[in-house]
Coordinates of C-alpha atoms and ligand atoms in Angstrom, one line a residue:
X1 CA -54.8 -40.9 63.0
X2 CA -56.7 -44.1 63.6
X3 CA -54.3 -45.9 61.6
X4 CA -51.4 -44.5 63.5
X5 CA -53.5 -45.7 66.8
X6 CA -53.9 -48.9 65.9
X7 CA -50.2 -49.9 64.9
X8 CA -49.2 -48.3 68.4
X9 CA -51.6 -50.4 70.2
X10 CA -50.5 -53.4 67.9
X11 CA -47.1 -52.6 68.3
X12 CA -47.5 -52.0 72.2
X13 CA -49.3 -56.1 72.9
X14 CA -46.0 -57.6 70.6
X15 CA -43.8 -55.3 73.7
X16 CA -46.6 -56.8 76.7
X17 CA -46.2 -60.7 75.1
X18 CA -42.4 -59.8 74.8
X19 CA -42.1 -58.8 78.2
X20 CA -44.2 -61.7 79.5
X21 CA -42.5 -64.3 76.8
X22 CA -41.0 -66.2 79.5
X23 CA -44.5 -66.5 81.7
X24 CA -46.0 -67.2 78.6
X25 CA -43.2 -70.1 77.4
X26 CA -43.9 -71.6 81.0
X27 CA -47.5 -71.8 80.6
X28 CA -47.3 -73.2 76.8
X29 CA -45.0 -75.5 77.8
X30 CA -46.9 -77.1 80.7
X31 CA -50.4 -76.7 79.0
X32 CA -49.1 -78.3 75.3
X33 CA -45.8 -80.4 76.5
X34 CA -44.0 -78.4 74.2
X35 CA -39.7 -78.3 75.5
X36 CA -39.3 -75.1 77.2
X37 CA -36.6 -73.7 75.1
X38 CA -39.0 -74.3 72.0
X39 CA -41.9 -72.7 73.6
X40 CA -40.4 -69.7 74.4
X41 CA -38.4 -69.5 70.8
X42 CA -41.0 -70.9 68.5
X43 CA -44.2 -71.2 70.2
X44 CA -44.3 -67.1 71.8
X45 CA -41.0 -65.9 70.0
X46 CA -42.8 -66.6 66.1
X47 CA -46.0 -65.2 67.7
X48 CA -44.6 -61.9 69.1
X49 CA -43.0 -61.6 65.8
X50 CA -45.9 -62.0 64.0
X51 CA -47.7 -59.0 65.7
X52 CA -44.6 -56.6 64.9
X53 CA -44.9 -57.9 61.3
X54 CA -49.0 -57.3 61.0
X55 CA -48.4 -53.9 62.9
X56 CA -46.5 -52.5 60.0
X57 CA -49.5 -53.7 57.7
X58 CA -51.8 -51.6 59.3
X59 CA -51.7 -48.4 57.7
X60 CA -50.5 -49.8 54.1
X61 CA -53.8 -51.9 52.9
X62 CA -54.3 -50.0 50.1
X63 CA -56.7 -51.0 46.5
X64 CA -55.4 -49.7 42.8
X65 CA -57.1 -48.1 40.2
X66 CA -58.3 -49.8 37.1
X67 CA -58.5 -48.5 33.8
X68 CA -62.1 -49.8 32.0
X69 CA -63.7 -48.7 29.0
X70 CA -61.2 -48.3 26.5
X71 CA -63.5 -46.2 23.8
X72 CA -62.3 -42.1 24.0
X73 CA -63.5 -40.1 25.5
X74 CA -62.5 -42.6 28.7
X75 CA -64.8 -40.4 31.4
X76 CA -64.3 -43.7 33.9
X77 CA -62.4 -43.7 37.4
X78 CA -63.2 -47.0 38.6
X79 CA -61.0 -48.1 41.7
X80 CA -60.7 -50.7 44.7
X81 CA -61.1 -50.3 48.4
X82 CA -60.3 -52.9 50.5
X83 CA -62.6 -53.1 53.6
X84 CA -62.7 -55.5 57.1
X85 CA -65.3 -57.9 56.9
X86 CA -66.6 -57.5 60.0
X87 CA -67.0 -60.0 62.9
X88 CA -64.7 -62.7 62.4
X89 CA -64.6 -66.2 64.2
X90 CA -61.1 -68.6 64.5
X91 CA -60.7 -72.1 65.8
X92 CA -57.4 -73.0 66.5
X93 CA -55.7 -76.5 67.5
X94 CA -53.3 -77.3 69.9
X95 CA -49.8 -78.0 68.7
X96 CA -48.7 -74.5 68.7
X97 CA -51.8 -72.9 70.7
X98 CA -50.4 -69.4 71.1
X99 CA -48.4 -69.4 68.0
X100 CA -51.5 -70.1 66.1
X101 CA -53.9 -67.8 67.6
X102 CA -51.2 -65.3 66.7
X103 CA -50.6 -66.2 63.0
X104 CA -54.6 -65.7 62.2
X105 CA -55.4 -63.2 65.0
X106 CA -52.8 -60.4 63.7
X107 CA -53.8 -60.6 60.5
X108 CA -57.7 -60.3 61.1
X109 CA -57.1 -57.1 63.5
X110 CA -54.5 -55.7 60.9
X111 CA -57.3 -55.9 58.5
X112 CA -59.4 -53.8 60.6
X113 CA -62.2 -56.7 62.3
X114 CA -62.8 -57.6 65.4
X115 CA -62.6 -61.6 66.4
X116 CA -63.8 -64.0 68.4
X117 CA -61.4 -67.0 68.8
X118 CA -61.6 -70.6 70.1
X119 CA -58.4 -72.5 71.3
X120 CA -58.4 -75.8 71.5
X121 CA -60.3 -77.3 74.8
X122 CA -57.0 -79.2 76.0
X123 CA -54.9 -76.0 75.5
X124 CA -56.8 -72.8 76.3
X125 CA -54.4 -71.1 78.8
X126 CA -52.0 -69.0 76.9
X127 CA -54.8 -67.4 74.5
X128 CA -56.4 -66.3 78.0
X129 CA -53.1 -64.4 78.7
X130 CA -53.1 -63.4 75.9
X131 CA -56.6 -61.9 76.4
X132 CA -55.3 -60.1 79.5
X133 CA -52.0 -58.6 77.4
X134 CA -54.5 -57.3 74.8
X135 CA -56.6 -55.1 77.6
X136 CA -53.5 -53.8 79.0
X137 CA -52.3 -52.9 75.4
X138 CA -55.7 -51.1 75.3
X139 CA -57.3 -52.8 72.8
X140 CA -61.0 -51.5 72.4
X141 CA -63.3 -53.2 74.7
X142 CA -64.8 -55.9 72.4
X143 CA -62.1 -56.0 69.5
X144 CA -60.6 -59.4 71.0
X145 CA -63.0 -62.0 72.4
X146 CA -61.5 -65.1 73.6
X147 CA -64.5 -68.0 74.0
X148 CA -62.9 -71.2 74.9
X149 CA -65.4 -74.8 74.7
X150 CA -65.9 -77.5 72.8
X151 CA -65.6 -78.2 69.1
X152 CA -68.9 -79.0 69.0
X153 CA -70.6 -76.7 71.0
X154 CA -68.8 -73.3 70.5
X155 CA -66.8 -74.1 67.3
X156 CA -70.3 -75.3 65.9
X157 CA -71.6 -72.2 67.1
X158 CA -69.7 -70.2 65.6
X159 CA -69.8 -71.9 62.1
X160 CA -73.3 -71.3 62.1
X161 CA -74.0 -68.1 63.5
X162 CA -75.5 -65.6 61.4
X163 CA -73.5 -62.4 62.4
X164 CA -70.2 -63.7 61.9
X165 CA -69.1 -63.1 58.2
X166 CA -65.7 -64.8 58.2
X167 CA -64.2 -68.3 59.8
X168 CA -60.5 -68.7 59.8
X169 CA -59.7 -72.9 61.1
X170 CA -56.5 -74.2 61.5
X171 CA -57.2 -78.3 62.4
X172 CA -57.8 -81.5 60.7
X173 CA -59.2 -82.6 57.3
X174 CA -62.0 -84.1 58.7
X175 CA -63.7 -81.0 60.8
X176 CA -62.6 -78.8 58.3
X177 CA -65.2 -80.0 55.7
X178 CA -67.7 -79.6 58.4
X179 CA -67.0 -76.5 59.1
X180 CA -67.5 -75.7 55.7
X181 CA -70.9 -77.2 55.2
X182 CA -71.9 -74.9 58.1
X183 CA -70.5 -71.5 57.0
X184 CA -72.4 -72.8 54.2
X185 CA -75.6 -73.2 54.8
X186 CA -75.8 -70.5 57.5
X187 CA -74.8 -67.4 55.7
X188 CA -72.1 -67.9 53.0
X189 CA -69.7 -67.1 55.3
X190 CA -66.0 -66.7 54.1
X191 CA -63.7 -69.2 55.2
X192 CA -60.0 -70.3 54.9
X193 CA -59.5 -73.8 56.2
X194 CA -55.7 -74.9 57.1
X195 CA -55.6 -78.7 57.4
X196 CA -53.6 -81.9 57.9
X197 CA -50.6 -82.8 56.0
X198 CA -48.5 -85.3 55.0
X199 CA -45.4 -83.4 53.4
X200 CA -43.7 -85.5 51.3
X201 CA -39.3 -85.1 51.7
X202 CA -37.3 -86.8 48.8
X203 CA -33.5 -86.5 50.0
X204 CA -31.8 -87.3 46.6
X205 CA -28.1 -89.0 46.7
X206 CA -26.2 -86.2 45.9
X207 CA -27.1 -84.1 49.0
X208 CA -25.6 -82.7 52.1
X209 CA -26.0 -85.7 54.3
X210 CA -24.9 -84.2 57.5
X211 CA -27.2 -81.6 56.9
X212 CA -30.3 -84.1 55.2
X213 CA -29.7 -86.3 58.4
X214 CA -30.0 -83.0 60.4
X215 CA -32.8 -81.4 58.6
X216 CA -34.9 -85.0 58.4
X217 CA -34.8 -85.4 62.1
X218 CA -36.2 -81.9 62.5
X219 CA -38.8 -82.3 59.8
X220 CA -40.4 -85.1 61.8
X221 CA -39.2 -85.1 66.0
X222 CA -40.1 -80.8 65.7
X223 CA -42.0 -80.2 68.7
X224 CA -42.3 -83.9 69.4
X225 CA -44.1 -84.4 65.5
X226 CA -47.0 -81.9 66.7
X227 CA -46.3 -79.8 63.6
X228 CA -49.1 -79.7 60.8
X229 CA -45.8 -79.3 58.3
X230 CA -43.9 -82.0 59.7
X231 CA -42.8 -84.4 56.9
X232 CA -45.4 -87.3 57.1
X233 CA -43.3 -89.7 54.6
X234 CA -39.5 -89.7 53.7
X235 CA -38.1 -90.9 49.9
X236 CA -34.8 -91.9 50.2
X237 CA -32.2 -92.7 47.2
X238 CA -31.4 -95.8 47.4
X239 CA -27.8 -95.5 47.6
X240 CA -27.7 -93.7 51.0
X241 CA -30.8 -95.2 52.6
X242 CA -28.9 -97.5 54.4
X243 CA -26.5 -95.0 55.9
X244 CA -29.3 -92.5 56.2
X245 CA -31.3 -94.8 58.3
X246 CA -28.4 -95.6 60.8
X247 CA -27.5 -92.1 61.2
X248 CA -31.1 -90.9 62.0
X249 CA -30.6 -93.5 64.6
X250 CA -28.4 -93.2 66.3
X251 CA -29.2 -89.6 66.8
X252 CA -32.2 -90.7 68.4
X253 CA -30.7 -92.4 70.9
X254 CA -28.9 -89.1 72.2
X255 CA -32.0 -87.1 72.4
X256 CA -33.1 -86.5 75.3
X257 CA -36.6 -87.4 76.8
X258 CA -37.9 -85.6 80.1
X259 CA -39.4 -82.8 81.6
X260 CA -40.1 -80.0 79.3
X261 CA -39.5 -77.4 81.8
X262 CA -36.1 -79.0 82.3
X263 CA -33.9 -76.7 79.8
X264 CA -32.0 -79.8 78.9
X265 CA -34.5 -81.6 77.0
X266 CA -34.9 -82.5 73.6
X267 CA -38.2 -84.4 73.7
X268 CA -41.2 -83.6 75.6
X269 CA -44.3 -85.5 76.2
X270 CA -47.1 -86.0 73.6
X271 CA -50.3 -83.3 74.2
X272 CA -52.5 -85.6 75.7
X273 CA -53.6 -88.8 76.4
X274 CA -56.4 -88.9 73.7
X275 CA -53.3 -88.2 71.4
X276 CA -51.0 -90.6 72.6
X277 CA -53.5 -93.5 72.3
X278 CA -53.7 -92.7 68.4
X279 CA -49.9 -92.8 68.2
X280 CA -49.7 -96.1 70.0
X281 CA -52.3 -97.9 67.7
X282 CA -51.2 -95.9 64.5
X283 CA -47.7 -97.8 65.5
X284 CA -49.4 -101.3 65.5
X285 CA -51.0 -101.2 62.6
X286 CA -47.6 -100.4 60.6
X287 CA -46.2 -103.4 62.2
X288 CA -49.0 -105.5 61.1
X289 CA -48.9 -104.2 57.8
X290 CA -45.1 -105.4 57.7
X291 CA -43.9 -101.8 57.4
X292 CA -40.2 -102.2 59.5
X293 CA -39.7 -100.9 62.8
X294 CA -36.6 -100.3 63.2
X295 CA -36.4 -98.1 66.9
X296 CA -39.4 -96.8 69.1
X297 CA -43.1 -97.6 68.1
X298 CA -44.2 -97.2 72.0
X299 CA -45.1 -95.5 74.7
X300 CA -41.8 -94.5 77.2
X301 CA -41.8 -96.5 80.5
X302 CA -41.9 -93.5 82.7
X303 CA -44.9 -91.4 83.7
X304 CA -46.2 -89.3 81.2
X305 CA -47.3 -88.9 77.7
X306 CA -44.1 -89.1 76.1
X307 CA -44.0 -91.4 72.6
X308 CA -40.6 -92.8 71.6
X309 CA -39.0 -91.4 69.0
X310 CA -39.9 -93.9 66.1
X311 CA -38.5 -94.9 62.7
X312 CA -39.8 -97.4 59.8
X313 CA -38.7 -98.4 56.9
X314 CA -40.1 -100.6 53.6
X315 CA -42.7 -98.3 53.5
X316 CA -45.5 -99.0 50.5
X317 CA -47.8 -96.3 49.3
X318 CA -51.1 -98.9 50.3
X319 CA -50.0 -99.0 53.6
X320 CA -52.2 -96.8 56.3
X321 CA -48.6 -95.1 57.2
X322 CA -47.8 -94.0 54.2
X323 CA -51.3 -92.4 53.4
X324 CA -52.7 -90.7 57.1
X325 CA -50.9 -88.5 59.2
X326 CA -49.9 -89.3 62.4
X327 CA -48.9 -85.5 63.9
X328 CA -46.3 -88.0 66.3
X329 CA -42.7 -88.2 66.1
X330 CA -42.6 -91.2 63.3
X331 CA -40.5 -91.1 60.7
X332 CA -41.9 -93.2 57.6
X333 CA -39.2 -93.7 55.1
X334 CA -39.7 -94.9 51.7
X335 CA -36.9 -95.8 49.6
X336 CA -36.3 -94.7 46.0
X337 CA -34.2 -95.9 43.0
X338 CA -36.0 -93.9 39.7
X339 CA -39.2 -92.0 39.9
X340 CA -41.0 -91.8 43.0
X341 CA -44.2 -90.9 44.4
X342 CA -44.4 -87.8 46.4
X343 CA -47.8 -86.7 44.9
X344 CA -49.4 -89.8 45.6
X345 CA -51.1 -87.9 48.3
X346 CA -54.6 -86.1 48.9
X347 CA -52.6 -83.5 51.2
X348 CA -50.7 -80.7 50.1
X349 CA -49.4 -78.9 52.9
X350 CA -45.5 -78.8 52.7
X351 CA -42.8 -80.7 50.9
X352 CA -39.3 -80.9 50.7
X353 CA -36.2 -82.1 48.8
X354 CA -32.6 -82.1 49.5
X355 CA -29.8 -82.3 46.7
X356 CA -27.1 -80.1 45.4
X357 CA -28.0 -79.8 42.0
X358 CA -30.0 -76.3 41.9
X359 CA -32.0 -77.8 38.9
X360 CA -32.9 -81.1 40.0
X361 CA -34.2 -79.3 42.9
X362 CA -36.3 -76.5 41.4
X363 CA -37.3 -79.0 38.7
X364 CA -38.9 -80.9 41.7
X365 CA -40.2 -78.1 43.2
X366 CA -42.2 -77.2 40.3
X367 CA -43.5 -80.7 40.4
X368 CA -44.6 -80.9 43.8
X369 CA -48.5 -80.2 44.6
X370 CA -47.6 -78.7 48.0
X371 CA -48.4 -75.1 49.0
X372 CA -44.6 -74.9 50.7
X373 CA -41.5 -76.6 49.4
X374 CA -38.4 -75.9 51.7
X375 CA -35.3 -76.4 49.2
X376 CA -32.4 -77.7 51.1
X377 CA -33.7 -77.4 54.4
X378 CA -37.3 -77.7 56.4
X379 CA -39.3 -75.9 58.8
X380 CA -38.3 -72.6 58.0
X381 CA -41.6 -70.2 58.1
X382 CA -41.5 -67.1 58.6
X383 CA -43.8 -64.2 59.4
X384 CA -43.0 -62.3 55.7
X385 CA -43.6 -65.9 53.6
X386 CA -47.3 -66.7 53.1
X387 CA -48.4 -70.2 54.7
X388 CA -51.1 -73.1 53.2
X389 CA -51.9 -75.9 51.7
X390 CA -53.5 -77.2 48.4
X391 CA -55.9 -80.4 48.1
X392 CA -57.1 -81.6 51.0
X393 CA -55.0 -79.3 53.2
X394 CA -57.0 -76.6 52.9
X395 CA -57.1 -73.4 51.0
X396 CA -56.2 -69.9 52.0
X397 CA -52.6 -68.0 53.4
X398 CA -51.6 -67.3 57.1
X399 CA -48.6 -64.7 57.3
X400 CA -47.3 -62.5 54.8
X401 CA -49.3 -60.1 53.1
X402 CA -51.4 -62.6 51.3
X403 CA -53.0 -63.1 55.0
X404 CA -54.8 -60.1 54.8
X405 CA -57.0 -61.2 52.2
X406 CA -58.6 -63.7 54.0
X407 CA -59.9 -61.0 56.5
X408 CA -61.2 -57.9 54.2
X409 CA -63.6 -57.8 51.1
X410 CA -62.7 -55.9 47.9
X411 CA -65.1 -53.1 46.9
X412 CA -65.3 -52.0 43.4
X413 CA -66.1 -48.4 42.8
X414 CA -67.3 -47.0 39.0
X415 CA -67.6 -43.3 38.7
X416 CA -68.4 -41.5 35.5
X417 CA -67.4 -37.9 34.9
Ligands
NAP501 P1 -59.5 -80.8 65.1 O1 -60.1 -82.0 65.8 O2 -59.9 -80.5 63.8 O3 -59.8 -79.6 66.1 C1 -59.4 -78.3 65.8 C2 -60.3 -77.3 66.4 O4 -61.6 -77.4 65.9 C3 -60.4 -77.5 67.9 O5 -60.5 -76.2 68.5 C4 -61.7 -78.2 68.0 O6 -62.3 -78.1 69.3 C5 -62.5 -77.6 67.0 N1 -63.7 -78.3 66.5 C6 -64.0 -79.6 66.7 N2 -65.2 -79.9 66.2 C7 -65.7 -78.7 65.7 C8 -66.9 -78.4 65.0 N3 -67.9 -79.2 64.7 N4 -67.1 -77.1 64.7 C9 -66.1 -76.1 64.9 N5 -65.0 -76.4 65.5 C10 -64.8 -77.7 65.9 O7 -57.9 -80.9 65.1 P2 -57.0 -81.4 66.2 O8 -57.1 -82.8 66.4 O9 -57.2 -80.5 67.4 O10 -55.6 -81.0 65.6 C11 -54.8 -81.8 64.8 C12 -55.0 -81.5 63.3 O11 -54.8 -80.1 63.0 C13 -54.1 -82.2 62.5 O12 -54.8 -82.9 61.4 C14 -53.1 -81.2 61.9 O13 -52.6 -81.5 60.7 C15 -54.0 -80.0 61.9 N6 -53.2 -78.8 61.9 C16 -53.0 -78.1 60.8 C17 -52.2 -76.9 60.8 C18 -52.1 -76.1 59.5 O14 -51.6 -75.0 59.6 N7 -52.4 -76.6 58.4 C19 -51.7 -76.5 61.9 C20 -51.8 -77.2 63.1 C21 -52.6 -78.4 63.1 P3 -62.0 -79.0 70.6 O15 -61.3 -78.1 71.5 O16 -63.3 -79.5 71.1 O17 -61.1 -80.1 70.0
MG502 MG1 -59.8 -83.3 67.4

């Protein structure tokens, strides 16, 4: 019966944040800059979706039976249980802040815990919603516990404090291994870390190029570059670079840059001002490292934190561009004749590779060191398909039924009869 209870109260909070999607997409998109359209189909639309998905999980985690002992008279039943952790801490970013809470957040109540999340200080609003959805859904007093603050103060906190058994983080390399350290030396907490990236996307000559061009510009200008899988470095066959390069052009200059309530607008403003800086300077120091500019590089002359829609070219794998990520809509394109250098990377978030040879492509994809590799197309996640990187991008799975792992313990049980 408590199973039953809790996928009708899961299943009841993905109906409230349904009904409320388009208060939510209005407050996401003026709290994160995120286009309105985007917010309310990615951003809440994903994150309602992945509460219907985890509500279906939550009467089916289940352990197996293991046969040990092999000498007869086998008098062994030895089996697993799978059981919540306990009280479990996330930290969340904010490119996607709803979506995000959502992705770990479902899976760590499926599993039977109860949280305590921090957004991101610059974009705490819709996980406070949210909050107020999950008491009307009736939610146990105390299961959900939204603490927004600093990274330092709470996040730190939370990494350290001794009743909290498990830390899901979604954010950069660098706080990541911090966070680490601290669920270290604190209590041996569990963690699951999902960091930067800097997906590599080889578009081979024999592709679709309508569909490459299409699927490039979406693998970096998605939700203005604010996407840990957005594809930090092109490789382009030589043999269409040229054409590649003007196409992706000149289908920058139709996009649209503006308000992102205005339902017309393909661009919206960077996060925040902080972030926009580092876009500016990461911008100068490709041009002083000779990288080509060929469009953007700058901040729009309007008010606002909106970044131009940028391309280089004559990319080097020394240069700073082509090694850190700059979560900004630049597209760093390298170009390719034979061989090329898609590992040459310390992330391993997400990759990609367009061609119409089904070979080519799966021989690639067994190549890659990426924890995603979209065949023929990019961005496509879904709640079902388990997310995370390898390397420095972290380790552990958000979505799918892998997900659940990260929130409950196995227990091994031995009886002799
Ligand atoms: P960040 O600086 O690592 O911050 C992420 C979160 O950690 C924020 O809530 C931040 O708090 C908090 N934090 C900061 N210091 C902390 C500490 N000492 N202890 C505990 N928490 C602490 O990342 P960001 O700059 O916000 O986000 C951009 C990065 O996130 C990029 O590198 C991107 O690739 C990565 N990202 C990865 C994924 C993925 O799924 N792999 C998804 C999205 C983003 P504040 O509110 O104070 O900043
Ligand atoms: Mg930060």
């Amino acid at each position: 019966l408590f199973l039953i209870v809790c996928m009708f109260v899961f299943s009841r909070l993905a109906d409230l944040m349904e009904q409320h999607q388009e208060e939510l997409a209005t407050i996401e998109s003026i709290d994160s800059g995120a286009v309105y359209t985007l917010a309310l189909k990615t951003h809440i639309g994903m994150s309602v979706q992945t509460f219907r998905y985890f509500a279906g999980w939550c009467d089916k985690i289940q352990g197996c039976t293991i046969p040990i002992n092999q000498a007869r008279p086998n008098r062994n039943l030895t089996f697993t249980k799978k059981e919540p952790i306990g009280v479990c801490a996330i930290v969340i970013p904010w490119n996607y802040p709803l979506m995000m809470l959502a992705w770990k957040t479902a899976a760590c109540l499926a599993a039977g815990n109860t949280v305590v999340l921090k957004p991101a200080q610059v974009t705490p609003l819709t996980a406070l919603k949210f909050a107020e959805l999950t008491a009307l859904a009736k939610f146990p007093k105390g299961v959900v516990n939204i603490l927004p603050g600093s990274g330092s103060l709470v996040g730190q906190r939370l990494s350290d404090h001794p009743d909290v058994r498990k830390l899901g983080f979604t954010g950069s390399t660098e706080i990541g291994k911090q966070i680490m350290k601290s669920c270290a030396v604190s209590n041996v907490k569990k963690v699951s870390l999902e960091l930067g990236g800097k997906s590599p996307l080889i578009i081979f000559n024999d592709c679709d190029l309508d569909k490459a061009v299409r699927m490039g510009m979406s693998s970096v200008f998605f939700n203005k570059g604010e996407n840990c899988i957005a594809a930090g470095r092109l490789f382009i066959e030589e043999s269409i670079h040229d054409t590649f390069v003007e196409r992706v052009v000149n289908e920058i200059k139709k996009m649209k840059i503006g308000d992102p309530l205005d339902r017309s607008t393909d661009h919206g403003p960077q996060n925040h001002k902080a972030h926009l800086d580092k876009l500016v300077e990461y911008c100068e120091k490709g041009v002083k490292e000779r990288a080509n500019l060929v469009f953007g590089g700058k901040q729009v002359n309007r008010p606002g934190f909106f970044f131009e829609p940028t391309v280089f070219t004559d990319v080097q794998d020394h240069m700073y561009i082509a090694i850190e990520e700059s979560f900004g809509p630049i597209m760093i394109i390298s170009k390719f004749s034979n061989g090329l250098r898609a590992n040459a990377t310390e992330y391993g978030l997400a990759s990609g590779v367009f061609t119409r040879d089904i070979s080519k492509a799966l021989y690639v994809s067994e190549k890659l060191q990426a924890g995603t590799v979209f065949i023929n197309t990019y961005n496509k996640t879904d709640v079902a398909a388990p997310f995370g990187g390898f390397k420095q991008s972290g380790f552990g799975k958000d979505l799918g039924q892998e997900a659940l792992n990260e929130y409950l313990k196995i227990k091994c049980v031995t009886v002799e009869y």
